[in-house]
Tab-separated table of C-alpha atoms in Angstrom:
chain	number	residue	atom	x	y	z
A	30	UNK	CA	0.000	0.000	0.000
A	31	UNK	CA	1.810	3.390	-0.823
A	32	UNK	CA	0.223	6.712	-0.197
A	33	UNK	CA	1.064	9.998	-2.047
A	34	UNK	CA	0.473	13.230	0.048
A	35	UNK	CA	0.630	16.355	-2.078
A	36	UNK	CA	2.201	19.640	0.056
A	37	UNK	CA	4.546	18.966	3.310
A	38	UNK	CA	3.387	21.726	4.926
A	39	UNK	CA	1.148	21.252	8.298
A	40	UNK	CA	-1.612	19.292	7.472
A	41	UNK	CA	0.350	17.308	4.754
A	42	UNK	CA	3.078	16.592	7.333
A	43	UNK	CA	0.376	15.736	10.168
A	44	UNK	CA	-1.493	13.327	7.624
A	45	UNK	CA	1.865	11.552	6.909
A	46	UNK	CA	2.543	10.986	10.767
A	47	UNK	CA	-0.868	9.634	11.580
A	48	UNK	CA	-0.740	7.409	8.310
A	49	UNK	CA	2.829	6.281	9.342
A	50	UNK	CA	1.656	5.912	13.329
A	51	UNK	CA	-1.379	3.697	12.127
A	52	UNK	CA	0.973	1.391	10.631
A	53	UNK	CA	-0.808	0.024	7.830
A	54	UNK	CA	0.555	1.665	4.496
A	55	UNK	CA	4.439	0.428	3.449
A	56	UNK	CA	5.368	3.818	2.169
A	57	UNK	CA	4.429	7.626	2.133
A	58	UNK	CA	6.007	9.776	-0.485
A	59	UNK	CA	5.732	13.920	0.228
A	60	UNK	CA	5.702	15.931	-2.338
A	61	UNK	CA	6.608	19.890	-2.457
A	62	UNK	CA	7.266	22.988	-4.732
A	63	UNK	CA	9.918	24.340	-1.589
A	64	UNK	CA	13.397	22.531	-2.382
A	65	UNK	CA	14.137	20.142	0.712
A	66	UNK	CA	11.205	20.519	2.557
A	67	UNK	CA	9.643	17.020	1.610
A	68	UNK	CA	12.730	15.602	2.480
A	69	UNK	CA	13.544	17.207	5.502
A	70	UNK	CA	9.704	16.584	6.608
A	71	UNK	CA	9.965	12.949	5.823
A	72	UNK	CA	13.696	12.323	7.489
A	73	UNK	CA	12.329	14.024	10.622
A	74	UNK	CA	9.574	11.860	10.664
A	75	UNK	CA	11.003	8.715	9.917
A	76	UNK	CA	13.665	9.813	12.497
A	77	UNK	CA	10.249	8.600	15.235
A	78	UNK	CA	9.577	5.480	13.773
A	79	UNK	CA	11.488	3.934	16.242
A	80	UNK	CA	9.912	5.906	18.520
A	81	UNK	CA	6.644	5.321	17.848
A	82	UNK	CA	6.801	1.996	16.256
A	83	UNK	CA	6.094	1.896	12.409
A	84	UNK	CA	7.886	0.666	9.942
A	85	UNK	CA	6.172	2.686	6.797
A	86	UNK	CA	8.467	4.007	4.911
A	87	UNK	CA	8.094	7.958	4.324
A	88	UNK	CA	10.558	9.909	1.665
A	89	UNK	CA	10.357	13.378	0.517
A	90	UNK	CA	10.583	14.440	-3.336
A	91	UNK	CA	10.901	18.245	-4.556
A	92	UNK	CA	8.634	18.174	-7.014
A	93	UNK	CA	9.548	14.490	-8.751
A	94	UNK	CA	6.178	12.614	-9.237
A	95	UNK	CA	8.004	9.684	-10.756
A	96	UNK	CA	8.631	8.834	-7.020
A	97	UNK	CA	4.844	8.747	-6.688
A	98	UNK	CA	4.275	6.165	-9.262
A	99	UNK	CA	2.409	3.087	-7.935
A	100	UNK	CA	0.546	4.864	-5.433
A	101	UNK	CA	-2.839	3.681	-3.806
A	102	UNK	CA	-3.991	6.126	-2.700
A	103	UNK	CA	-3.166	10.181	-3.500
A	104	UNK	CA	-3.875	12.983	-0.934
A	105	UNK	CA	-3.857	16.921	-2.381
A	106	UNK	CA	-3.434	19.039	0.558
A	107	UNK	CA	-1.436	21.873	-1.605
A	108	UNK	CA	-2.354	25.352	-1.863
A	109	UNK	CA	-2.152	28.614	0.295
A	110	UNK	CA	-3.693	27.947	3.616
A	111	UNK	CA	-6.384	30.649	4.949
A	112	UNK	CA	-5.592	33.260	7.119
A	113	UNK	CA	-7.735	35.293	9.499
A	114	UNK	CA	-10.420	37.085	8.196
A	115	UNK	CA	-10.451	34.889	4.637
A	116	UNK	CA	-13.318	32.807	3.926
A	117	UNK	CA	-12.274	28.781	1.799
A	118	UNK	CA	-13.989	30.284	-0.561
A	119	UNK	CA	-11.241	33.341	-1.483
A	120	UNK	CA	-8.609	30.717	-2.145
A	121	UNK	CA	-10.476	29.722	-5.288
A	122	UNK	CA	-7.935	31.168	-7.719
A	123	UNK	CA	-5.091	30.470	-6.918
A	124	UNK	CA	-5.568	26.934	-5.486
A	125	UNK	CA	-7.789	25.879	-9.127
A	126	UNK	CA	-4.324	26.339	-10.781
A	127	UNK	CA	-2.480	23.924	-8.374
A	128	UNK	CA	-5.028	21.280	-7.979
A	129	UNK	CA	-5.440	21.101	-11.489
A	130	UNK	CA	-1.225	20.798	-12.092
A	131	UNK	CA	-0.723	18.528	-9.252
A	132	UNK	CA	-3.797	16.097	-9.892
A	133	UNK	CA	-2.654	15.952	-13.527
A	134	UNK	CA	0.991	14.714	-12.571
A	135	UNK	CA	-0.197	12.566	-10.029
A	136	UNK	CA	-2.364	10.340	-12.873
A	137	UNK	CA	0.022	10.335	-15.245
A	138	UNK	CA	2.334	8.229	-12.457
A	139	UNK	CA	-0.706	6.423	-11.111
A	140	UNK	CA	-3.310	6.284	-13.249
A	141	UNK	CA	-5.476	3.986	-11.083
A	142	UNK	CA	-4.986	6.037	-7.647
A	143	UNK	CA	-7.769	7.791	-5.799
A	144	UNK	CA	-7.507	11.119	-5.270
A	145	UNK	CA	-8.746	12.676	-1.882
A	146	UNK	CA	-8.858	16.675	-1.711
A	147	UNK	CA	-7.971	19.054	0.800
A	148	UNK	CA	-7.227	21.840	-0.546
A	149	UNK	CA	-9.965	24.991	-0.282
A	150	UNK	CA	-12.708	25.670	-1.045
A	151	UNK	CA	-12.729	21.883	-1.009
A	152	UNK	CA	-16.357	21.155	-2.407
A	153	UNK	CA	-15.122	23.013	-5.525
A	154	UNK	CA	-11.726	21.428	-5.798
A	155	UNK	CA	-13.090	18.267	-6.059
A	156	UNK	CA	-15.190	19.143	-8.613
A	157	UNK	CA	-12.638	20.344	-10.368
A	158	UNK	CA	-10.878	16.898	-10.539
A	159	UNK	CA	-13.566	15.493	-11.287
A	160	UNK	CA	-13.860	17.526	-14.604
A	161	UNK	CA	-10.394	17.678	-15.524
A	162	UNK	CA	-8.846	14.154	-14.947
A	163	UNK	CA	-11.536	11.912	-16.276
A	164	UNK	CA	-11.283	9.028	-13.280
A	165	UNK	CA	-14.343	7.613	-12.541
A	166	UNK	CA	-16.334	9.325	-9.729
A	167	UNK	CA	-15.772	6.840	-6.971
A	168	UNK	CA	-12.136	7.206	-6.998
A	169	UNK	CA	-12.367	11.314	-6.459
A	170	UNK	CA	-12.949	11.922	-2.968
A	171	UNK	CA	-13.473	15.537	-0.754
A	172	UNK	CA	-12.123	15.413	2.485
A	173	UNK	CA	-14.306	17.993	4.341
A	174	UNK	CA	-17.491	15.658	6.366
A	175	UNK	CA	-14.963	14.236	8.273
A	176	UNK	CA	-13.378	17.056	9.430
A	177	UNK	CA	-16.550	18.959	10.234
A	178	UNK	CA	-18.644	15.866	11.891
A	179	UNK	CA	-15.269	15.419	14.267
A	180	UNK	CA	-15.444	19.024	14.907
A	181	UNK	CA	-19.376	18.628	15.645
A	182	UNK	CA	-18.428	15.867	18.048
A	183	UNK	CA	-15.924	18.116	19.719
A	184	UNK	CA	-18.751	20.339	20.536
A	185	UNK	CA	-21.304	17.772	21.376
A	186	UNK	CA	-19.086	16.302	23.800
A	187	UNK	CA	-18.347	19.639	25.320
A	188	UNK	CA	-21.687	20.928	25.934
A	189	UNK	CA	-22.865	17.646	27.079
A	190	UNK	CA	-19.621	17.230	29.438
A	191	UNK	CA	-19.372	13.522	28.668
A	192	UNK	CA	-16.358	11.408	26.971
A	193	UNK	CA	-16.193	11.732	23.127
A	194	UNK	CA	-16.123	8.137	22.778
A	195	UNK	CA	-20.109	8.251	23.709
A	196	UNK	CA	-20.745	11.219	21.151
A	197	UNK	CA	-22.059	10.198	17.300
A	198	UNK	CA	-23.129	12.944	15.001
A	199	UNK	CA	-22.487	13.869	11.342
A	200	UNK	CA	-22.305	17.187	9.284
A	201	UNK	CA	-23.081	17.110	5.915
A	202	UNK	CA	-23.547	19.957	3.053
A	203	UNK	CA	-20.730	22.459	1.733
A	204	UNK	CA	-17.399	22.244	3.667
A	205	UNK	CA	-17.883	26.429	4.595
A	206	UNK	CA	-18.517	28.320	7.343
A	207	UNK	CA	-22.325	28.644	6.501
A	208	UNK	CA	-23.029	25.787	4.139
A	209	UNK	CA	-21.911	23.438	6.665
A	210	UNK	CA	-25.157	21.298	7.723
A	211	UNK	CA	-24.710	19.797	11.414
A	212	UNK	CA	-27.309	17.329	11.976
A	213	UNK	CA	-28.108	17.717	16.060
A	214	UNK	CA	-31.263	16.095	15.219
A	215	UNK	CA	-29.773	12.891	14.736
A	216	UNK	CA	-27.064	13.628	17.198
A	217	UNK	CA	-26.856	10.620	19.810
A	218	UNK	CA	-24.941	10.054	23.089
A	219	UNK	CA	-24.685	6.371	23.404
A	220	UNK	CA	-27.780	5.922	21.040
A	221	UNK	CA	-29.620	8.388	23.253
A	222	UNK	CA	-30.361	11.262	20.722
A	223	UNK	CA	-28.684	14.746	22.544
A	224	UNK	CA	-31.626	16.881	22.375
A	225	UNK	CA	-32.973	14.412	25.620
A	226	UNK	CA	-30.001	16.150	27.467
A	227	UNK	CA	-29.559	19.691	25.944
A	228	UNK	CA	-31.646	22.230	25.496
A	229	UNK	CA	-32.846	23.863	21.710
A	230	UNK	CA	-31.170	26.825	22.549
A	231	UNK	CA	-27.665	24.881	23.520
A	232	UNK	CA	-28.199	22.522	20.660
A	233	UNK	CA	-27.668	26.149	18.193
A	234	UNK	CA	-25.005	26.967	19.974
A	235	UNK	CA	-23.084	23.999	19.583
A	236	UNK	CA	-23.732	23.758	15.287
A	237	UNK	CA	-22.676	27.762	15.312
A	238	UNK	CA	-19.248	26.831	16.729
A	239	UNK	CA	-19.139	23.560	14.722
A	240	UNK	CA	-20.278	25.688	11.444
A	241	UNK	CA	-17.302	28.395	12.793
A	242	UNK	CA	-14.705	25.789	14.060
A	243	UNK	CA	-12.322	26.557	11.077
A	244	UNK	CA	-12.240	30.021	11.233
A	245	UNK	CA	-12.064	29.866	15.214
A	246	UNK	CA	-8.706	28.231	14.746
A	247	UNK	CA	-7.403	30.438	11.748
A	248	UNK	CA	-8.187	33.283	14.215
A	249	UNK	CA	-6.681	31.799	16.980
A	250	UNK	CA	-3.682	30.294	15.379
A	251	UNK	CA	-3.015	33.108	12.553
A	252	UNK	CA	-3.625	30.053	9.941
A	253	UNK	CA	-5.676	26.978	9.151
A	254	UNK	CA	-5.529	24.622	11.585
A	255	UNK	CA	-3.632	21.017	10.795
A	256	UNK	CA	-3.984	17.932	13.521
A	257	UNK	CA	-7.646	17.886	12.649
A	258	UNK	CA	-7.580	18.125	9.548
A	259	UNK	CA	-4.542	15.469	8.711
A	260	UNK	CA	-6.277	13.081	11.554
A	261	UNK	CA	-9.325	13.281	9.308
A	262	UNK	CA	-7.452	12.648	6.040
A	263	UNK	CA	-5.561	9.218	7.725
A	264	UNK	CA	-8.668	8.456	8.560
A	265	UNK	CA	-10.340	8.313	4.797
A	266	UNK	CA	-6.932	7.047	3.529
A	267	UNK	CA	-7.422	4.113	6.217
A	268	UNK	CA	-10.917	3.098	5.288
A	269	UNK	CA	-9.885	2.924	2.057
A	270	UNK	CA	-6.868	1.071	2.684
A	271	UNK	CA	-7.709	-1.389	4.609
A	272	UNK	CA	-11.177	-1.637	2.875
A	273	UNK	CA	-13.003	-0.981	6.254
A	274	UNK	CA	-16.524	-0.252	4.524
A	275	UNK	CA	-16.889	2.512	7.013
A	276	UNK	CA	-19.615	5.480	6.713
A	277	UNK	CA	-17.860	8.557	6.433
A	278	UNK	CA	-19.523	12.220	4.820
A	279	UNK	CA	-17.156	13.122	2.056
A	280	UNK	CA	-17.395	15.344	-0.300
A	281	UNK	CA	-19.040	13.521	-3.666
A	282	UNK	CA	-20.171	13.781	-7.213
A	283	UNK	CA	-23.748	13.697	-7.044
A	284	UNK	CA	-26.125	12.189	-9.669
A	285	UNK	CA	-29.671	12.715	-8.661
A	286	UNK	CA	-28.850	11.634	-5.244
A	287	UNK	CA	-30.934	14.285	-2.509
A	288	UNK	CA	-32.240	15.549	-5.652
A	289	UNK	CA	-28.705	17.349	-6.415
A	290	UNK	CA	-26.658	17.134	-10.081
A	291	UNK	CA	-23.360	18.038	-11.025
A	292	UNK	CA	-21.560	19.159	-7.854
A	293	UNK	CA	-19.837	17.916	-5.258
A	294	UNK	CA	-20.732	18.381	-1.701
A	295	UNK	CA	-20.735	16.626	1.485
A	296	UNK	CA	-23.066	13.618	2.210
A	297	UNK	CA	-22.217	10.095	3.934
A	298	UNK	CA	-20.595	7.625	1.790
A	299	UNK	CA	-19.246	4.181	2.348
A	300	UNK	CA	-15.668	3.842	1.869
A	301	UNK	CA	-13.608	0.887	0.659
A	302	UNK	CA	-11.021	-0.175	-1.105
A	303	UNK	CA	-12.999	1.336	-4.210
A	304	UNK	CA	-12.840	4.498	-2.764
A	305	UNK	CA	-16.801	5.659	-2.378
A	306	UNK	CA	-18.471	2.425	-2.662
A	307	UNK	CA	-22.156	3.687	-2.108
A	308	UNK	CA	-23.606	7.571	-1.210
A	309	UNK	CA	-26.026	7.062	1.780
A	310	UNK	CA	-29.168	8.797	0.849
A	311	UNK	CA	-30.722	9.660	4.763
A	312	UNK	CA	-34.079	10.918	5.161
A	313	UNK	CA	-33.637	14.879	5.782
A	314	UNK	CA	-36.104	17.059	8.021
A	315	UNK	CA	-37.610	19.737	5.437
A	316	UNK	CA	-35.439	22.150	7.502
A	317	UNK	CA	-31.720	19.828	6.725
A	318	UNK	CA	-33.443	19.863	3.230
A	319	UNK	CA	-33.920	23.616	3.287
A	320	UNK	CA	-30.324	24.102	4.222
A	321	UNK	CA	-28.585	21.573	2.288
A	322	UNK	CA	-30.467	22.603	-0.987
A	323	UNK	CA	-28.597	25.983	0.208
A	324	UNK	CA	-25.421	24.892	0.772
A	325	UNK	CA	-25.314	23.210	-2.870
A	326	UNK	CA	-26.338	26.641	-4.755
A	327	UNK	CA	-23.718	28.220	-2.652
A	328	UNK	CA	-20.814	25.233	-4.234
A	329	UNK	CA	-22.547	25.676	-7.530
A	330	UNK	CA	-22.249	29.569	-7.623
A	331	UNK	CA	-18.928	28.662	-6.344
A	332	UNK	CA	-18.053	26.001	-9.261
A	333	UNK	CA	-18.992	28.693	-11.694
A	334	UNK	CA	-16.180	30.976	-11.618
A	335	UNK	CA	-14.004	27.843	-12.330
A	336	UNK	CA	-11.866	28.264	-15.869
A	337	UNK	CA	-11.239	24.690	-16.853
């Protein structure tokens, strides 16, 4: 199993620790523009594999995709990162350029990888490897759901003051600040749904700061944040690895599916060693309807000012 990631900076670097600390891919190549950062990146962390006890392999390339050839799976966490006050959705321009260079060279080494997408604004990223590479549209993943729904659970768990491990929720729609669509209704601590222990009015406040996490960190940290974000990405790459068939929302091509067309926006998927295997179609309040109906014409107005 051999994983490309695609930028060395934080959350590229992050992913390629927890992917390395999980043990289950033989190699991790980083790829970057800067010359030795990869490398340095990848000999600092393979300088705690004894430490932490893995044996992948990680190596760092400036730029060479040959050393990506063969790879599994392909993560595209390149681009400039947000800083405070920016919205995912001002990256647009700059970012289109690189994910459309870097997914290119990654297919022309691997040309049956999947590709999961990081970089912002995500939902329109992916859609923009979807129309520019050609792969079919279970192998093009968005990582954003995952991200979002852990962030939702961070909240959850705070506001009900109990462990994470008893918290389940999910947030579908457009990986932004408002297209972002927590679902508290089917929120559940240890299959009890949340709204028996919290109140309507703490329930809001707990999907504002899940819909705001993102931003909350850029603000706090003077750029986007990375542990999250690269946990969530080992995460995907994991399921998909070791063909765990688990439900995660991900960014997808839909196809009629919640009565949405050609975009790409967060929804629960099964993931395997296909890549998305099956999109979950969950009955939606007229409200999550309402929103997520939203969020998409937000992505689509969004997809439009792509130049392919």
């Amino acid at each position: 199993m051999k994983v490309t990631v695609v930028g060395a900076g934080a959350v590229g670097a992050s992913c390629a620790e927890y992917i390395a600390i999980k043990n289950f891919a033989s190699e991790v190549v980083l790829v970057d523009i800067k010359e030795g950062f990869a490398e340095g990146k990848a000999m600092d962390l393979m300088q705690t594999a004894s430490l932490n006890g893995f044996d992948t392999k990680i190596v760092g390339t400036t730029g060479d995709y040959s050393k990506t050839a063969g790879s599994d799976i392909c993560v595209i966490t390149s681009g400039i990162a947000r800083k405070p006050g920016m919205s995912r959705d001002e990256l647009l321009g700059i970012n289109a350029g690189i994910v459309k260079s870097v997914s290119s060279s990654l297919i022309e080494h691997s040309p049956n990888t999947i590709i999961i997408v990081v970089s912002n604004p995500m939902d329109t990223m992916t859609y923009l490897v979807h129309k520019t590479t050609g792969l079919p549209k279970n192998r093009i993943i968005g990582m954003g759901g995952a991200l979002d729904s852990a962030r939702f659970k961070y909240r959850l768990a705070e506001a009900l003051e109990a462990p994470i491990s008893d918290v389940d929720g999910m947030v579908i729609g457009g990986h932004s600040d408002k297209g972002m669509v927590p679902l508290t209704r089917l929120a559940t601590r240890n299959s009890v749904p949340v709204s028996e222990f919290l109140s309507e009015e703490r329930l809001e406040q707990v999907k504002q700061d899940t819909k705001v996490g993102g931003a909350t960190l850029t603000g706090l940290l003077g750029t986007s944040a990375w542990y999250a974000p690269g946990a969530a990405v080992s995460g995907l790459v994991q399921a998909i690895a070791c063909d765990q068939k688990k439900i995660y929302p991900c960014s997808a091509l839909l196809d009629g599916e919640y009565g949405l067309s050609d975009l790409c926006i967060g929804v629960p998927v099964v993931l395997g060693r296909n890549g998305i295997e099956k999109i979950v179609e969950i009955n939606l309040s007229d409200s999550e309807k309402e929103h997520l109906a939203a969020s998409a014409e937000a992505v689509k107005n969004n997809n439009a000012n792509l130049e392919f």
